[in-house]
GROMACS .gro file of C-alpha atoms in nm:
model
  290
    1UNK     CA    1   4.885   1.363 -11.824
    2UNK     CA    2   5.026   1.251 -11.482
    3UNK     CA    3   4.691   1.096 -11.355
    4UNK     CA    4   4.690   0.866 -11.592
    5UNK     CA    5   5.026   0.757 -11.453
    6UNK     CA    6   4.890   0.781 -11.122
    7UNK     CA    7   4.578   0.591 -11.234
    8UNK     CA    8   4.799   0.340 -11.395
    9UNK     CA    9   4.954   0.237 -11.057
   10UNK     CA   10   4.632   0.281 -10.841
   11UNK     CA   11   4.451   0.045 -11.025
   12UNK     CA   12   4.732  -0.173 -11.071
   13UNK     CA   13   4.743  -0.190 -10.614
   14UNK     CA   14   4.380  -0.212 -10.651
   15UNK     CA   15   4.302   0.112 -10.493
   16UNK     CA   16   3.884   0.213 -10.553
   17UNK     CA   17   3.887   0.576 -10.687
   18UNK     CA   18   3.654   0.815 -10.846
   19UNK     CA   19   3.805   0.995 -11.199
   20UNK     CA   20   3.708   1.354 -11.194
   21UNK     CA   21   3.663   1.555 -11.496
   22UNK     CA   22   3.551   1.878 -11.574
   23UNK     CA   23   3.288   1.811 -11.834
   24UNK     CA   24   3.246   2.173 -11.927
   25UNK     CA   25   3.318   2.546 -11.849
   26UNK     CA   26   3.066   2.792 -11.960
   27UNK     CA   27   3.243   3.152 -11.852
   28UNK     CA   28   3.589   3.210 -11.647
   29UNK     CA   29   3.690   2.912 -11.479
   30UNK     CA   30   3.981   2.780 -11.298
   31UNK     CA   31   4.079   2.518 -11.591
   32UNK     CA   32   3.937   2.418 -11.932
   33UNK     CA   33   3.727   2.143 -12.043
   34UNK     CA   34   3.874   1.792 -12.014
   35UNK     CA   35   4.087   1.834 -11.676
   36UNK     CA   36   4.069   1.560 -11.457
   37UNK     CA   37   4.216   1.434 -11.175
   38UNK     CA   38   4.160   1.137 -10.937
   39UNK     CA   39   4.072   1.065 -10.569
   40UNK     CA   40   4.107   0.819 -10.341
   41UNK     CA   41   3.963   0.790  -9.978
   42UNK     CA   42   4.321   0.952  -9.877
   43UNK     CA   43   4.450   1.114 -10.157
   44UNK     CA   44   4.433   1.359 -10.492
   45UNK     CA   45   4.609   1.370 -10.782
   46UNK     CA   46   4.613   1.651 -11.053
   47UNK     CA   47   4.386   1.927 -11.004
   48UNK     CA   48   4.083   2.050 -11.192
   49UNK     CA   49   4.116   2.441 -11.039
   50UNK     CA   50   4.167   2.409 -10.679
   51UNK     CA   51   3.961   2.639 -10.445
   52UNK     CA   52   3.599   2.544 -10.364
   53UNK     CA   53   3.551   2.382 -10.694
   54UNK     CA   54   3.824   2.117 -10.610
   55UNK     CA   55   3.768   2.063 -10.263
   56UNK     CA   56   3.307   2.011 -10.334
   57UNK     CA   57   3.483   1.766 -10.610
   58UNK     CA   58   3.664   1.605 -10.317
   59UNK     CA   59   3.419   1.585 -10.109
   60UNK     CA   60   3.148   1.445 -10.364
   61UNK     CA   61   3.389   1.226 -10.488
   62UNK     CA   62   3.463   1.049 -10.144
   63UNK     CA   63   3.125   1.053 -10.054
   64UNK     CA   64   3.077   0.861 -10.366
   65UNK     CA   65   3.338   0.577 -10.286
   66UNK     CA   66   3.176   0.570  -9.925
   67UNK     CA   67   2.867   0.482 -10.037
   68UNK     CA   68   2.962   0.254 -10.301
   69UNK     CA   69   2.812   0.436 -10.584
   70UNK     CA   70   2.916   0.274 -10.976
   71UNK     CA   71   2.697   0.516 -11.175
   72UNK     CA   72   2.851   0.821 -11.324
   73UNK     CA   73   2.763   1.161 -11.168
   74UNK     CA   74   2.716   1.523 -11.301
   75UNK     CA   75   2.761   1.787 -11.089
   76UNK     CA   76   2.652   2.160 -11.148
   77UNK     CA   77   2.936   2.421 -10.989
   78UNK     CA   78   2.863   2.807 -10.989
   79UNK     CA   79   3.193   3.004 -10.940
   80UNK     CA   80   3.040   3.345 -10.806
   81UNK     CA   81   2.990   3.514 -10.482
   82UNK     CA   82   2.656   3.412 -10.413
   83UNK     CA   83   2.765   3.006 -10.468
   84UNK     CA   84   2.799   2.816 -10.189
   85UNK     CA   85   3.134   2.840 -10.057
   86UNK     CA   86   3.226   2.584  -9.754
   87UNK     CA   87   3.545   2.588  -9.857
   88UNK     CA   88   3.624   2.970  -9.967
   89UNK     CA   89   3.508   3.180 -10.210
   90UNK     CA   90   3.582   3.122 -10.614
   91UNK     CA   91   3.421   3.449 -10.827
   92UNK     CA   92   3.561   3.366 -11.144
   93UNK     CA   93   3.215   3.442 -11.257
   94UNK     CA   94   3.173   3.090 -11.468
   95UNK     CA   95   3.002   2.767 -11.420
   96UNK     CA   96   3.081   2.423 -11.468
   97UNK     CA   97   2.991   2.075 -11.465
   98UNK     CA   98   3.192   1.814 -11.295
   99UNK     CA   99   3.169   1.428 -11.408
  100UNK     CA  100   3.227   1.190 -11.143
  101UNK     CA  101   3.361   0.806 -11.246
  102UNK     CA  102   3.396   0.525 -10.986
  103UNK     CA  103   3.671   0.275 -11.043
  104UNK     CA  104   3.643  -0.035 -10.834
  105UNK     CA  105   4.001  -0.212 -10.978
  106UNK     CA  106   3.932  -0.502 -10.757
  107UNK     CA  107   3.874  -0.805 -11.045
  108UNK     CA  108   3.696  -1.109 -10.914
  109UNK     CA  109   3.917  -1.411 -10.864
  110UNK     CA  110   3.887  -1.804 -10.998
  111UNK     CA  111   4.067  -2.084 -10.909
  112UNK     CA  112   4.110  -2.411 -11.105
  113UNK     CA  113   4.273  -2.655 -10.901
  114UNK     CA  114   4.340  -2.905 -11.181
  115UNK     CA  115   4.473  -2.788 -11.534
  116UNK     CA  116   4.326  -3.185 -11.716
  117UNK     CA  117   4.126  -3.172 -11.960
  118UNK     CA  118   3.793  -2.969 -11.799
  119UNK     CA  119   3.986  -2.728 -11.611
  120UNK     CA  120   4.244  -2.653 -11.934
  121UNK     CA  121   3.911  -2.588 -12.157
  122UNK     CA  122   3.722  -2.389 -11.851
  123UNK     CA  123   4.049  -2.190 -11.836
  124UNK     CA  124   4.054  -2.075 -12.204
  125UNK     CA  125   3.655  -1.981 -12.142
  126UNK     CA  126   3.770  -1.743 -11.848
  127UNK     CA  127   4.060  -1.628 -12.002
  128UNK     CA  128   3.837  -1.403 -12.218
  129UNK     CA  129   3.718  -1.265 -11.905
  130UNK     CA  130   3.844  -0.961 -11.711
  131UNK     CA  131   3.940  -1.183 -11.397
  132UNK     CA  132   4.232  -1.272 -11.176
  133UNK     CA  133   4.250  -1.675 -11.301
  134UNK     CA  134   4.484  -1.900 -11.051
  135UNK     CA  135   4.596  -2.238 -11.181
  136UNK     CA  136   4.667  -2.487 -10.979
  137UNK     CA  137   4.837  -2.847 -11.022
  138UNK     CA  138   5.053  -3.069 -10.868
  139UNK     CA  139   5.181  -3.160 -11.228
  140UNK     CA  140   5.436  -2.945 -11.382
  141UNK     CA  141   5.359  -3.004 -11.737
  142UNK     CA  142   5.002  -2.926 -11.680
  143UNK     CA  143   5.149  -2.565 -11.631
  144UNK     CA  144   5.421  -2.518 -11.865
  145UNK     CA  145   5.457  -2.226 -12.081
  146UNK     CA  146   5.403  -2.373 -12.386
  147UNK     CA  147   5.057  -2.517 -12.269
  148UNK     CA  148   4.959  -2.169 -12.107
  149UNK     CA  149   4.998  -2.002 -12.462
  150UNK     CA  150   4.672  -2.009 -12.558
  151UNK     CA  151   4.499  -1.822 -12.286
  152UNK     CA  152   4.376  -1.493 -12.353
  153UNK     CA  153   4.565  -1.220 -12.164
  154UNK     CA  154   4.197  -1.016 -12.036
  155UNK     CA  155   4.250  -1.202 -11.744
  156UNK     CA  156   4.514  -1.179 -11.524
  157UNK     CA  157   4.722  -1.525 -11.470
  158UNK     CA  158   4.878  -1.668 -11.175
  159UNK     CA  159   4.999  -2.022 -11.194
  160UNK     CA  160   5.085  -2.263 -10.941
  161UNK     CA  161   5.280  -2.592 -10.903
  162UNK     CA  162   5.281  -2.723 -10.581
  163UNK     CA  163   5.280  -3.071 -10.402
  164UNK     CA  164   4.996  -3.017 -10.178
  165UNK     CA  165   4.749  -2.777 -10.338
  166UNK     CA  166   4.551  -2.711 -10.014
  167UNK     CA  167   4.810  -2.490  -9.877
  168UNK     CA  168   4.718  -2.254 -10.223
  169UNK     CA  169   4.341  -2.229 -10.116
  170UNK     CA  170   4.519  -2.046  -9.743
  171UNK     CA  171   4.671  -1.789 -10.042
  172UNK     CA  172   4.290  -1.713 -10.178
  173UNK     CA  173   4.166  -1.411 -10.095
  174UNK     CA  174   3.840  -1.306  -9.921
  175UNK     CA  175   3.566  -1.371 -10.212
  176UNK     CA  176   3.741  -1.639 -10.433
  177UNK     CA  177   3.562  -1.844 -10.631
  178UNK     CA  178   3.707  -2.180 -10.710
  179UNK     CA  179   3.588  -2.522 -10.890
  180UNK     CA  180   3.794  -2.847 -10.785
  181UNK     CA  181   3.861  -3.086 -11.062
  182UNK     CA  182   4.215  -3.261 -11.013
  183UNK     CA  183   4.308  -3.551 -11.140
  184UNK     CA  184   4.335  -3.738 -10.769
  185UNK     CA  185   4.012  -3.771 -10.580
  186UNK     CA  186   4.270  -3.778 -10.311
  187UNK     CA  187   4.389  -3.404 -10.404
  188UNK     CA  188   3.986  -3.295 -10.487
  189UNK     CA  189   3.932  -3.391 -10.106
  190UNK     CA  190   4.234  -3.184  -9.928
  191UNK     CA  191   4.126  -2.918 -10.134
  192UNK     CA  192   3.780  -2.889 -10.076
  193UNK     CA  193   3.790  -2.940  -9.677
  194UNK     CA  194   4.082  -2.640  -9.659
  195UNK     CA  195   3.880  -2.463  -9.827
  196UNK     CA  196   3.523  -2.535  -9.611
  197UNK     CA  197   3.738  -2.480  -9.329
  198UNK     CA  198   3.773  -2.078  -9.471
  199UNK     CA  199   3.415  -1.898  -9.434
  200UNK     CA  200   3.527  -1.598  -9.671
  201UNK     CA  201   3.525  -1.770 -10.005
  202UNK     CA  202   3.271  -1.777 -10.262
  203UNK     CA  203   3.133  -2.040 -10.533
  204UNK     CA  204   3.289  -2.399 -10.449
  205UNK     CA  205   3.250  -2.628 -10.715
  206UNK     CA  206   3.326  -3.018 -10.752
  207UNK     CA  207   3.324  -3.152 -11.047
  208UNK     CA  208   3.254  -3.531 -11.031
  209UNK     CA  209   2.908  -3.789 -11.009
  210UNK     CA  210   2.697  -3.797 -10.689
  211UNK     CA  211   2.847  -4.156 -10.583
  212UNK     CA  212   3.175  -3.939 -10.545
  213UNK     CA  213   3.002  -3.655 -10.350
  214UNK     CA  214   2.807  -3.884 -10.129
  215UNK     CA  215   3.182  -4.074  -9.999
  216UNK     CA  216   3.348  -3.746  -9.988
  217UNK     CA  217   3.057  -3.608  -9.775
  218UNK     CA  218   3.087  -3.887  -9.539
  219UNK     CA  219   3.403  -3.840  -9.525
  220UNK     CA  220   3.418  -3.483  -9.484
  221UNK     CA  221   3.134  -3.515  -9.173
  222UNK     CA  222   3.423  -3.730  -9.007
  223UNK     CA  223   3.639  -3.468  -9.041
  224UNK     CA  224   3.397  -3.244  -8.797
  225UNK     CA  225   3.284  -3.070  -9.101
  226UNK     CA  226   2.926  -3.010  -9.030
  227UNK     CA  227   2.582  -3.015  -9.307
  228UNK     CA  228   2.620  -2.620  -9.309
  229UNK     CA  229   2.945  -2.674  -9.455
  230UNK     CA  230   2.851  -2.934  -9.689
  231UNK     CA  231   2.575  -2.691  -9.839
  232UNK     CA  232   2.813  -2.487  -9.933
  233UNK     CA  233   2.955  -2.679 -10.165
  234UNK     CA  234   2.817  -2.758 -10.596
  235UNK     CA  235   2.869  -3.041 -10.686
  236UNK     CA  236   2.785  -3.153 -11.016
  237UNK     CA  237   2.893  -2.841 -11.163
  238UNK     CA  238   2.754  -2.670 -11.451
  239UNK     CA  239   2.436  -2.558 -11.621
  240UNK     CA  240   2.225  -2.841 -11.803
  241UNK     CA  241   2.347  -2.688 -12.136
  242UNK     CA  242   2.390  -3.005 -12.245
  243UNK     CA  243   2.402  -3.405 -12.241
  244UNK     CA  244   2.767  -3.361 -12.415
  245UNK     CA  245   3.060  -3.535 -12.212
  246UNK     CA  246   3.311  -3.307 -12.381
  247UNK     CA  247   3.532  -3.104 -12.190
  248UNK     CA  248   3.467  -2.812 -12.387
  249UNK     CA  249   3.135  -2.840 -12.330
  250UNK     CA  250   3.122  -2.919 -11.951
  251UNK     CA  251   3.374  -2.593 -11.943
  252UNK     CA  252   3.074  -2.443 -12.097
  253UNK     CA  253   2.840  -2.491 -11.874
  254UNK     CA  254   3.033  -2.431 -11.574
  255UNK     CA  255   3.100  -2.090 -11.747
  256UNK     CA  256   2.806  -1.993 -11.754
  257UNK     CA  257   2.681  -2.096 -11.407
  258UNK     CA  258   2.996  -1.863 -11.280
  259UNK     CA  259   2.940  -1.562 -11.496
  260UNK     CA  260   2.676  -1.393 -11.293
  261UNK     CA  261   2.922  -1.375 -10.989
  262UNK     CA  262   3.215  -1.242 -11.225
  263UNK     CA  263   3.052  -0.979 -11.467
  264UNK     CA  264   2.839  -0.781 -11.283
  265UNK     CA  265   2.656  -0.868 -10.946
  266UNK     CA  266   2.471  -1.144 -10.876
  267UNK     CA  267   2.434  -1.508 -10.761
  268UNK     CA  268   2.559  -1.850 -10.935
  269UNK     CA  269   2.357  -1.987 -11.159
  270UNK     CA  270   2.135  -2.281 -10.940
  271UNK     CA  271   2.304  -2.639 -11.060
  272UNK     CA  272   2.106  -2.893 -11.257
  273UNK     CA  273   1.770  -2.923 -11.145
  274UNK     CA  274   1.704  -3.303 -10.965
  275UNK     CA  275   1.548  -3.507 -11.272
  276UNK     CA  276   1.815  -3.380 -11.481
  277UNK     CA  277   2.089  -3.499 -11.206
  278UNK     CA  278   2.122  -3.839 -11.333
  279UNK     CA  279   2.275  -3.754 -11.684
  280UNK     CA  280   2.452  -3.474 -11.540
  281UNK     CA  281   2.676  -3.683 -11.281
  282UNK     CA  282   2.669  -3.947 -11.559
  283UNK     CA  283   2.883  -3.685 -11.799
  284UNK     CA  284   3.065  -3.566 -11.483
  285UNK     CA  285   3.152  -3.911 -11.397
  286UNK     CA  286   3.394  -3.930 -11.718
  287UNK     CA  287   3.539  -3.624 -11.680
  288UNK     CA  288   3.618  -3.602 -11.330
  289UNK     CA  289   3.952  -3.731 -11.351
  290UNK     CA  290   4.123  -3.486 -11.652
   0.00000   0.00000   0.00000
């Protein structure tokens, strides 16, 4: 059972890895049914045999993880003289078939940069979600321990309380997705222009009306922040669900427009289409300051 100990810590450091199991013998074979071990782009653990059998496995298994292949695998595996044998011979006179699992432990990553009212309910929504969910405040009782409770533990949390929350977007790694919603337009404009300045991060959301996004685009061009940049940016957020000014609804909506980028591959969901705009910066617009 020591790959799973070694899987344990692999996926825990994010390593990709393929799970190798030996999905059945027919004859003489090295090991039984059900052996498994793991591989990495550097490194084994456990053995299902050794020999030719183990280092094909290898081999298929890395070539796998190269590639970038997520479907499962079957391999067929003749142990006789007249296999093929690039890495030595194996005449145990059996056969066997070899199952091949990707892991890819790296989870997709959110950050909420204001725990108010929106970005508390939008965090409960995620929680539910295998993620890596960052809060971010400059208030301290936004994130205390008692308020955090209620979060589900699929994702993984990471909270922080800082003064200036642009310096946490510099922390974000490559691929982040994050929706700004603080309670200081002040804050929602440091935030958003440290992170335009990074080109490596994914889905930027603002949650406000478009009288706010029109000043803070002006404002963001003086900062030599060109249209490019801008267009990078969603702002209102969420799907036109609905005309509800609820939090829990708005967290909702902007749910749903992230789920495609967290489960599975894809693109964010479009925002509201342009005769729908009006009510949807109008519910923003209440909102913006939870």
């Amino acid at each position: 059972m020591r790959w799973f100990e070694h899987l344990s810590r692999l996926t825990e450091q994010k390593v990709p890895l393929v799970l190798v199991t030996l999905l059945s013998v027919r004859g003489h074979a090295p090991r039984e049914a059900g052996a498994k071990m793991l591989v990495t782009e550097d490194a084994a653990y456990g053995t299902i045999g050794g020999g030719n059998l183990e280092a094909t496995a290898i081999g298929l298994a890395r070539k796998m993880l190269e590639e970038g292949g997520r479907a499962p695998q079957v391999h067929t595996l003749r142990l006789t003289e007249n296999a093929p044998a690039e890495h030595g011979v194996q005449c145990c006179g059996g056969e066997v078939q070899v199952l091949l699992e990707a892991i890819h432990p790296n989870r997709p990553t959110v950050a909420l940069f204001g725990v108010g009212h929106v970005g508390w309910a939008l965090a409960k929504v995620l929680s539910i979600l295998p993620i890596e969910l960052w809060l971010v405040d400059s208030r301290a009782d936004m994130l205390h321990e008692e308020r955090l409770k209620p979060l589900q533990d699929a994702a993984r949390l990471r909270v922080f309380q800082a003064p200036i929350l642009d310096s946490v977007v510099q922390d974000l790694p490559a691929g982040a997705h994050l929706v700004v919603m603080t309670h200081d337009h002040a804050e929602d404009l440091f935030v958003l222009e440290a992170a335009l300045r990074r080109g490596d991060l994914g889905f930027i959301g603002l949650i406000g009306s478009a009288v706010k996004w029109r000043n803070f685009q002006h404002k963001l061009l003086q900062q030599g922040l060109s249209q490019a940049d801008l267009a990078r940016v969603t702002c209102p957020i969420g799907l036109p669900l609905t005309r509800s000014k609820a939090p829990e609804a708005i967290a909702i909506a902007v749910a749903a427009q992230l789920l495609p980028l967290l489960v599975g591959r894809g693109e964010a969901q479009s925002p509201t289409p342009k005769a729908e705009s009006a009510s949807e910066d109008e519910r923003q617009r209440s909102t913006a300051d939870g």
